[in-house]
Short mmCIF file of C-alpha atoms and ligand atoms in Angstrom, two decimals:
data_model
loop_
_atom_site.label_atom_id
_atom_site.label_comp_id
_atom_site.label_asym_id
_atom_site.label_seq_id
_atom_site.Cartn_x
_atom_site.Cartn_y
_atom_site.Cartn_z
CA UNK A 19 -15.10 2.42 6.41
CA UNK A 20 -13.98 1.94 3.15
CA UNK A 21 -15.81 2.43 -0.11
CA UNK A 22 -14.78 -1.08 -2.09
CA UNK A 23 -13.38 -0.24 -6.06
CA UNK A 24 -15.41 3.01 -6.10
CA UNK A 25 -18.26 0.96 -7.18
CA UNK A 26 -21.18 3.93 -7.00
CA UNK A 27 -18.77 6.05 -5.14
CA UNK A 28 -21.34 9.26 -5.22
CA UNK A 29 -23.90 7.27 -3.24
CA UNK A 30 -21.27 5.48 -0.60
CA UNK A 31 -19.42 8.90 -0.32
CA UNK A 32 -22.98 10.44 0.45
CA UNK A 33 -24.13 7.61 3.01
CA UNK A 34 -20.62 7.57 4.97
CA UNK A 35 -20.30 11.47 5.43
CA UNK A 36 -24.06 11.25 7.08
CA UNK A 37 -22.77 7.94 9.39
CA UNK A 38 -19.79 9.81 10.17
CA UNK A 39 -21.40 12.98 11.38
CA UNK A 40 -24.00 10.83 13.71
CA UNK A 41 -20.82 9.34 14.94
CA UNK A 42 -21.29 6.13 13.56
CA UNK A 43 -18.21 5.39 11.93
CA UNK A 44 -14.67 7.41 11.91
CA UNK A 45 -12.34 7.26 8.90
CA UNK A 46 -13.72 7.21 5.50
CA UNK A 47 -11.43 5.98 2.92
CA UNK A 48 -11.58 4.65 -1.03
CA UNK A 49 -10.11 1.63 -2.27
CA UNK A 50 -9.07 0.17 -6.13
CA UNK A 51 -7.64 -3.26 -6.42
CA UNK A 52 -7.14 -2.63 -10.29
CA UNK A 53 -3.82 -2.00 -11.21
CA UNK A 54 -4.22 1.19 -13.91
CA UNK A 55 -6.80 2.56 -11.74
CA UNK A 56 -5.18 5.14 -10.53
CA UNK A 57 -5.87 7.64 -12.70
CA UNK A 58 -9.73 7.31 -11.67
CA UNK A 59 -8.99 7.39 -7.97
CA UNK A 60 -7.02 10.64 -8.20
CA UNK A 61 -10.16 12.56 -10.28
CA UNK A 62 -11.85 11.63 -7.19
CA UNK A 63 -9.23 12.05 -4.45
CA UNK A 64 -8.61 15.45 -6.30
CA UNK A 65 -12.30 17.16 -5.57
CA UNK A 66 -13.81 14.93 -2.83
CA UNK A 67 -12.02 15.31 0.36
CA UNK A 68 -11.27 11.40 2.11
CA UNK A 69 -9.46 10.20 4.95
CA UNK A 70 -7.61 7.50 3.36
CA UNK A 71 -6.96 5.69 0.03
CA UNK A 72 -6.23 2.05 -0.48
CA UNK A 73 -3.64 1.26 -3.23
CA UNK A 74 -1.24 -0.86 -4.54
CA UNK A 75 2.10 -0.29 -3.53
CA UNK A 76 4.91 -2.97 -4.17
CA UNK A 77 8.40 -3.01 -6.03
CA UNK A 78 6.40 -4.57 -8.42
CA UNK A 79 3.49 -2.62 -8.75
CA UNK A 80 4.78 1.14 -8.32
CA UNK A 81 1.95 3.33 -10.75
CA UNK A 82 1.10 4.73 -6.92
CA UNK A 83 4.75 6.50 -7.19
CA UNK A 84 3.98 8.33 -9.99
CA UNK A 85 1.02 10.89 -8.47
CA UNK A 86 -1.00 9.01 -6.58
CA UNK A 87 0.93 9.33 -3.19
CA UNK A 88 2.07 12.79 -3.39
CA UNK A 89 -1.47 13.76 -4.33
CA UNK A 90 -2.13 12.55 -0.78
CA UNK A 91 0.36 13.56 1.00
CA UNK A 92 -0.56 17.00 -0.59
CA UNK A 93 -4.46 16.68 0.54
CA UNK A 94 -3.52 14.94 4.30
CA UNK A 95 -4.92 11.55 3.21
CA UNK A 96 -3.52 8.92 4.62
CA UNK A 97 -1.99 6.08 2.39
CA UNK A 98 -3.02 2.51 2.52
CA UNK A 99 -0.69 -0.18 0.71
CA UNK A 100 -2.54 -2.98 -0.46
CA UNK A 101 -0.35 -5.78 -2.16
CA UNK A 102 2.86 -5.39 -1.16
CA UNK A 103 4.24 -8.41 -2.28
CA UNK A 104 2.66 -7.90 -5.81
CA UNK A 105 -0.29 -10.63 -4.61
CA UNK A 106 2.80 -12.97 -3.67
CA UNK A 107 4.72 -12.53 -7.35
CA UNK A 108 7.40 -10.22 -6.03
CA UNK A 109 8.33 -12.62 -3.41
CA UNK A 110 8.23 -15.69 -5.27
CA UNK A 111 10.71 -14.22 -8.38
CA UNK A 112 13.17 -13.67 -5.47
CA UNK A 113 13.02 -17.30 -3.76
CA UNK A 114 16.09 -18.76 -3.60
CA UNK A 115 18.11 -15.06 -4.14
CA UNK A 116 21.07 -14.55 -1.52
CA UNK A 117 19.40 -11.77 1.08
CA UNK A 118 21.25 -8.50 0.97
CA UNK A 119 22.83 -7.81 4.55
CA UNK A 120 20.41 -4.44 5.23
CA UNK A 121 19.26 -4.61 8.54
CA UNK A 122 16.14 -6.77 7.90
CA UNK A 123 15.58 -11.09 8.30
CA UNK A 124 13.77 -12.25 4.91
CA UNK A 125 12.69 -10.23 1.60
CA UNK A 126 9.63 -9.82 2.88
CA UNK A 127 10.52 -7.70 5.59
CA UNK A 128 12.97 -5.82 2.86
CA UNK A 129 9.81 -5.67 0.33
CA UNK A 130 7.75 -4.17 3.81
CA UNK A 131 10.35 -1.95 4.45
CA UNK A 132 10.41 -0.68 1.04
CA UNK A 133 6.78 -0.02 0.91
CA UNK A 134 6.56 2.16 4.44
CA UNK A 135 9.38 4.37 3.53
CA UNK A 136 7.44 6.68 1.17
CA UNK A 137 6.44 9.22 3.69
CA UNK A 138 2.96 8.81 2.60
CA UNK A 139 2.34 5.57 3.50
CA UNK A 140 0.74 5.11 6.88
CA UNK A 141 0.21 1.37 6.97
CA UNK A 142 0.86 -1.83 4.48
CA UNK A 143 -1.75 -4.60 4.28
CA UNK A 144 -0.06 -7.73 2.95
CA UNK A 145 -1.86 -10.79 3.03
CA UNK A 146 -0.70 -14.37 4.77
CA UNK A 147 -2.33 -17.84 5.35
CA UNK A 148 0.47 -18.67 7.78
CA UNK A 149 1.24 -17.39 11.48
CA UNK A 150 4.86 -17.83 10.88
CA UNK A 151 4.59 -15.09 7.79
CA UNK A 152 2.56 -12.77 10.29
CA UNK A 153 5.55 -12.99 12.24
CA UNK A 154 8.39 -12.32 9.89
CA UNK A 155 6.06 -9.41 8.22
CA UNK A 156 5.19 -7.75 11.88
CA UNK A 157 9.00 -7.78 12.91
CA UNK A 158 9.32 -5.21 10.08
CA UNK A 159 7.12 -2.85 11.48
CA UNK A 160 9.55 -2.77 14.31
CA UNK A 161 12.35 -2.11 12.19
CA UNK A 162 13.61 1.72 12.02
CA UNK A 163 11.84 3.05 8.63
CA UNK A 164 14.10 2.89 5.72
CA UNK A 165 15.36 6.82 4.45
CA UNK A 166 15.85 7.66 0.99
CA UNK A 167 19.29 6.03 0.77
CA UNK A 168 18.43 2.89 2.18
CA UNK A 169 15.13 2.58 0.25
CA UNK A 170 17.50 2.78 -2.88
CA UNK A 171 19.34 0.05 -2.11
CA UNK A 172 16.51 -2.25 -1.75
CA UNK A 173 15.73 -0.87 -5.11
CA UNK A 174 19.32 -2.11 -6.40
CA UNK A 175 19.18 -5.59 -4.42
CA UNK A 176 15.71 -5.77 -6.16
CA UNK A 177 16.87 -5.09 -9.60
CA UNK A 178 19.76 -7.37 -9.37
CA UNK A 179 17.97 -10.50 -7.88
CA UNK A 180 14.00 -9.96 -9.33
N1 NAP Z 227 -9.14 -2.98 -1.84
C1 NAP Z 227 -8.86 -3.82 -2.75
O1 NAP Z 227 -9.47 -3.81 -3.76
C2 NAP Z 227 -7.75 -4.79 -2.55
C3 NAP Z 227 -7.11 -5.30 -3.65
C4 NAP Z 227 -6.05 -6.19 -3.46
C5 NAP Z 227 -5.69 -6.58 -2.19
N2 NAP Z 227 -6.36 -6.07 -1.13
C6 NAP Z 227 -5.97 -6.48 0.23
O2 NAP Z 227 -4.58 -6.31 0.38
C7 NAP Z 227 -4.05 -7.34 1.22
C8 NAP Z 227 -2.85 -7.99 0.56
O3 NAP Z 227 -3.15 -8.45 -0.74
P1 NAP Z 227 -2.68 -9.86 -1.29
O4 NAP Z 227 -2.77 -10.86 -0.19
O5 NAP Z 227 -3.43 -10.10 -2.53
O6 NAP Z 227 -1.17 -9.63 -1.75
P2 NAP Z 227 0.24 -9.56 -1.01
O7 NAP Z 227 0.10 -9.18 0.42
O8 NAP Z 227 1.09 -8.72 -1.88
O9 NAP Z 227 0.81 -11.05 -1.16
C9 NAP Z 227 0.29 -12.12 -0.45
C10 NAP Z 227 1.16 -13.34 -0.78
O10 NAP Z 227 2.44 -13.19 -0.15
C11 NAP Z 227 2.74 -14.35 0.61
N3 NAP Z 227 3.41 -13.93 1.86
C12 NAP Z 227 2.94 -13.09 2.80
N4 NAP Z 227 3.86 -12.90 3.77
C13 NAP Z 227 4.93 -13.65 3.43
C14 NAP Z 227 6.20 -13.88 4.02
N5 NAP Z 227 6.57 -13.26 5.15
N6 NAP Z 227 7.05 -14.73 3.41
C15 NAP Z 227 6.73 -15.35 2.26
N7 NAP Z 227 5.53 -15.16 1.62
C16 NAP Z 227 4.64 -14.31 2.22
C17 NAP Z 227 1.41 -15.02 0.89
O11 NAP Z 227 1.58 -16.40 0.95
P3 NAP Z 227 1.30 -17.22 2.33
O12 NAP Z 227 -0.19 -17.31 2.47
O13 NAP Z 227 1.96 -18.53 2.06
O14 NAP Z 227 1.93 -16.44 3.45
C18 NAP Z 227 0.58 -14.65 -0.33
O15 NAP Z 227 0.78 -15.57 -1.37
C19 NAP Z 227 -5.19 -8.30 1.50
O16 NAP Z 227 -5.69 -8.00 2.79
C20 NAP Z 227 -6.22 -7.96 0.45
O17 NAP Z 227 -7.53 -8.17 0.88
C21 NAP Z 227 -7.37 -5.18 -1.28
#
């Protein structure tokens, strides 16, 4: 269960810890879908203790990077990557772009791929209207997770074709 944009956070926070000790629910997590908000998430992340944390995580939108996930890696909260095509932006500057030969079948999959290597990161969320885009994004989870080197690539095939 996740508590939407922190809106009244104290309250939620307050209501979910009862449902979760009655069994009711299992995971309690806290989302933002402002990018800049990040700063207010960790003050909370940083004295209340959560399960998860839903973010924004994309090679266009990277302000997670700078403390947000190793704050919870630190804690043991798992990382949820909202956005990882940048709402669609990322993908759309890179249409037409000649796809680097790294192991994976569109830029989707490399922008996926990119996302999940940061240790942190238990699961990405990106958003489709088509069954054919399911496809291409779930055949990334089945890829082998990128290491360091190879997520620095993707960073370099990025910055030459974005
Ligand atoms: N907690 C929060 O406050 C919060 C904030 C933001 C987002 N979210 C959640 O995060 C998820 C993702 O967010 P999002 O949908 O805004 O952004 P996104 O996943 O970064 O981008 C979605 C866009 O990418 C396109 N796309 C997806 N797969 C593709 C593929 N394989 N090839 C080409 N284009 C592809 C989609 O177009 P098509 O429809 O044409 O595939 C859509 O335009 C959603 O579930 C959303 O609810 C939560």
């Amino acid at each position: 269960m996740q508590i939407h944009n922190l809106v009244d956070w104290p309250t939620q926070l307050k209501t979910l810890r009862a449902w979760r000790d009655q069994g009711r629910i299992k995971y309690i997590g806290l989302t933002h879908y402002a990018v800049g908000a990040s700063e207010e998430l960790l003050r909370v992340v940083a004295r209340e203790k959560v399960d998860f944390v839903q973010y924004a995580l994309s090679l266009e939108e990277r302000e997670a990077t700078d403390r947000l996930l190793q704050v919870c890696g630190d804690r043991g909260i798992a990382f949820l990557a909202n956005r990882p095509f940048g709402g669609g932006g990322a993908l759309r500057k890179l249409r037409g772009r000649p796809l680097p030969q790294l192991g994976y079948d569109s830029w989707a999959q490399l922008l996926l791929a990119w996302v999940l290597s940061f240790p942190e990161v238990t699961c990405a969320i990106p958003g489709t209207s088509k069954v054919e885009h399911v496809r291409d994004n779930l055949a990334a989870a089945r890829k082998p997770v990128p290491d360091q080197a190879l997520r620095q690539e993707i960073e370099l095939a990025w910055r030459r074709s974005g």
